[in-house]
């Protein structure tokens, strides 16, 4: 039995409606969570870059109090350092003034999820919601769309990597943990970082850790005296050309 000819004239309204539906899934430049796909391409998480040049990225996980920001920013300014702050959406909503001060000082702002939950315990849709909501909160407060995502606790799987990539963000971890969250002394934090820092490293600090500002007063001039250039994560990626 021959196929009936397709009436394209009658199909056009439906096609137009489908196109309109897709366009409506955009919200201020972000993909809607309805477009999540389990086959979206992604890159492995970035922990460092391979280079012989003395360049290092300093990063701060920012999810708890705001007390450290007022202490950190002057130290970074004293040594003319730009770094990357990975902030949660909840923190951003609770501390918009501090978030703007980070941005106004020229530091990079990264996405650290909305509620600092264990990503591996969430469904793919919930992972996507955590990331999208945080990015939208940061954008609404600062006008900045984050380019990097750091999963809480450094935990990730394929769903996390795909979700971040879908929102045009690179998943970023670290290869050197300062362990400032253990409330080590400034000298102990500095000793650990300076002993283990290598060209291309990404160093993790916490903005709310008690002794981080004092430790940085030791670490930053020491690295600079060794010839290191200290940059943001995006600066590290640009340096590598990735």
PDB file of N, CA and C in Angstrom, residues 5 23 33 42 45 49 63 88 110 120 131 139 144 152 157 181 183 188 202 218 240:
ATOM      1  N   UNK A   5       1.041  10.961   0.772  1.00  0.00           N
ATOM      2  CA  UNK A   5       1.972  12.084   0.754  1.00  0.00           C
ATOM      3  C   UNK A   5       1.861  12.904   2.035  1.00  0.00           C
ATOM      4  N   UNK A  23      13.167  27.422  22.046  1.00  0.00           N
ATOM      5  CA  UNK A  23      13.658  28.768  22.365  1.00  0.00           C
ATOM      6  C   UNK A  23      13.260  29.177  23.779  1.00  0.00           C
ATOM      7  N   UNK A  33      17.113  22.828  32.396  1.00  0.00           N
ATOM      8  CA  UNK A  33      17.424  21.499  32.879  1.00  0.00           C
ATOM      9  C   UNK A  33      16.658  20.432  32.093  1.00  0.00           C
ATOM     10  N   UNK A  42      31.998  15.442  27.599  1.00  0.00           N
ATOM     11  CA  UNK A  42      32.630  16.127  28.719  1.00  0.00           C
ATOM     12  C   UNK A  42      34.116  15.824  28.747  1.00  0.00           C
ATOM     13  N   UNK A  45      38.064  15.934  34.889  1.00  0.00           N
ATOM     14  CA  UNK A  45      38.284  17.100  35.761  1.00  0.00           C
ATOM     15  C   UNK A  45      39.718  17.585  35.679  1.00  0.00           C
ATOM     16  N   UNK A  49      47.952  21.550  35.329  1.00  0.00           N
ATOM     17  CA  UNK A  49      48.399  21.478  33.940  1.00  0.00           C
ATOM     18  C   UNK A  49      49.856  21.019  33.918  1.00  0.00           C
ATOM     19  N   UNK A  63      31.905  28.302  51.228  1.00  0.00           N
ATOM     20  CA  UNK A  63      30.576  27.759  51.434  1.00  0.00           C
ATOM     21  C   UNK A  63      30.010  28.014  52.820  1.00  0.00           C
ATOM     22  N   UNK A  88      29.206  28.648  46.853  1.00  0.00           N
ATOM     23  CA  UNK A  88      27.913  27.980  46.736  1.00  0.00           C
ATOM     24  C   UNK A  88      26.813  29.014  46.518  1.00  0.00           C
ATOM     25  N   UNK A 110      33.838  30.980  40.741  1.00  0.00           N
ATOM     26  CA  UNK A 110      33.445  29.688  40.206  1.00  0.00           C
ATOM     27  C   UNK A 110      32.228  29.152  40.921  1.00  0.00           C
ATOM     28  N   UNK A 120      27.358  12.682  44.221  1.00  0.00           N
ATOM     29  CA  UNK A 120      27.194  11.283  43.855  1.00  0.00           C
ATOM     30  C   UNK A 120      25.926  10.664  44.421  1.00  0.00           C
ATOM     31  N   UNK A 131      23.800  22.787  39.996  1.00  0.00           N
ATOM     32  CA  UNK A 131      24.766  23.585  39.250  1.00  0.00           C
ATOM     33  C   UNK A 131      24.100  24.804  38.619  1.00  0.00           C
ATOM     34  N   UNK A 139      25.153  34.924  38.760  1.00  0.00           N
ATOM     35  CA  UNK A 139      24.912  35.867  37.673  1.00  0.00           C
ATOM     36  C   UNK A 139      23.977  36.991  38.098  1.00  0.00           C
ATOM     37  N   UNK A 144      28.094  37.925  36.464  1.00  0.00           N
ATOM     38  CA  UNK A 144      29.128  37.022  35.978  1.00  0.00           C
ATOM     39  C   UNK A 144      28.571  35.618  35.802  1.00  0.00           C
ATOM     40  N   UNK A 152      31.393  19.759  45.416  1.00  0.00           N
ATOM     41  CA  UNK A 152      31.673  19.675  46.851  1.00  0.00           C
ATOM     42  C   UNK A 152      32.412  18.388  47.194  1.00  0.00           C
ATOM     43  N   UNK A 157      31.185  12.201  39.221  1.00  0.00           N
ATOM     44  CA  UNK A 157      30.985  11.054  38.343  1.00  0.00           C
ATOM     45  C   UNK A 157      30.654  11.585  36.968  1.00  0.00           C
ATOM     46  N   UNK A 181      41.613  23.512  56.289  1.00  0.00           N
ATOM     47  CA  UNK A 181      40.358  23.167  56.962  1.00  0.00           C
ATOM     48  C   UNK A 181      40.594  22.360  58.238  1.00  0.00           C
ATOM     49  N   UNK A 183      42.524  23.400  60.466  1.00  0.00           N
ATOM     50  CA  UNK A 183      42.953  24.423  61.428  1.00  0.00           C
ATOM     51  C   UNK A 183      44.416  24.245  61.841  1.00  0.00           C
ATOM     52  N   UNK A 188      52.440  25.703  59.492  1.00  0.00           N
ATOM     53  CA  UNK A 188      52.253  24.339  58.994  1.00  0.00           C
ATOM     54  C   UNK A 188      51.595  24.329  57.618  1.00  0.00           C
ATOM     55  N   UNK A 202      47.249  23.400  41.004  1.00  0.00           N
ATOM     56  CA  UNK A 202      46.049  24.091  41.487  1.00  0.00           C
ATOM     57  C   UNK A 202      45.989  23.821  42.984  1.00  0.00           C
ATOM     58  N   UNK A 218      52.823  34.134  54.210  1.00  0.00           N
ATOM     59  CA  UNK A 218      54.092  33.418  54.087  1.00  0.00           C
ATOM     60  C   UNK A 218      54.227  32.813  52.691  1.00  0.00           C
ATOM     61  N   UNK A 240      47.684  27.399  29.169  1.00  0.00           N
ATOM     62  CA  UNK A 240      47.891  26.135  28.484  1.00  0.00           C
ATOM     63  C   UNK A 240      47.270  26.141  27.094  1.00  0.00           C
TER      64      UNK A 240
END
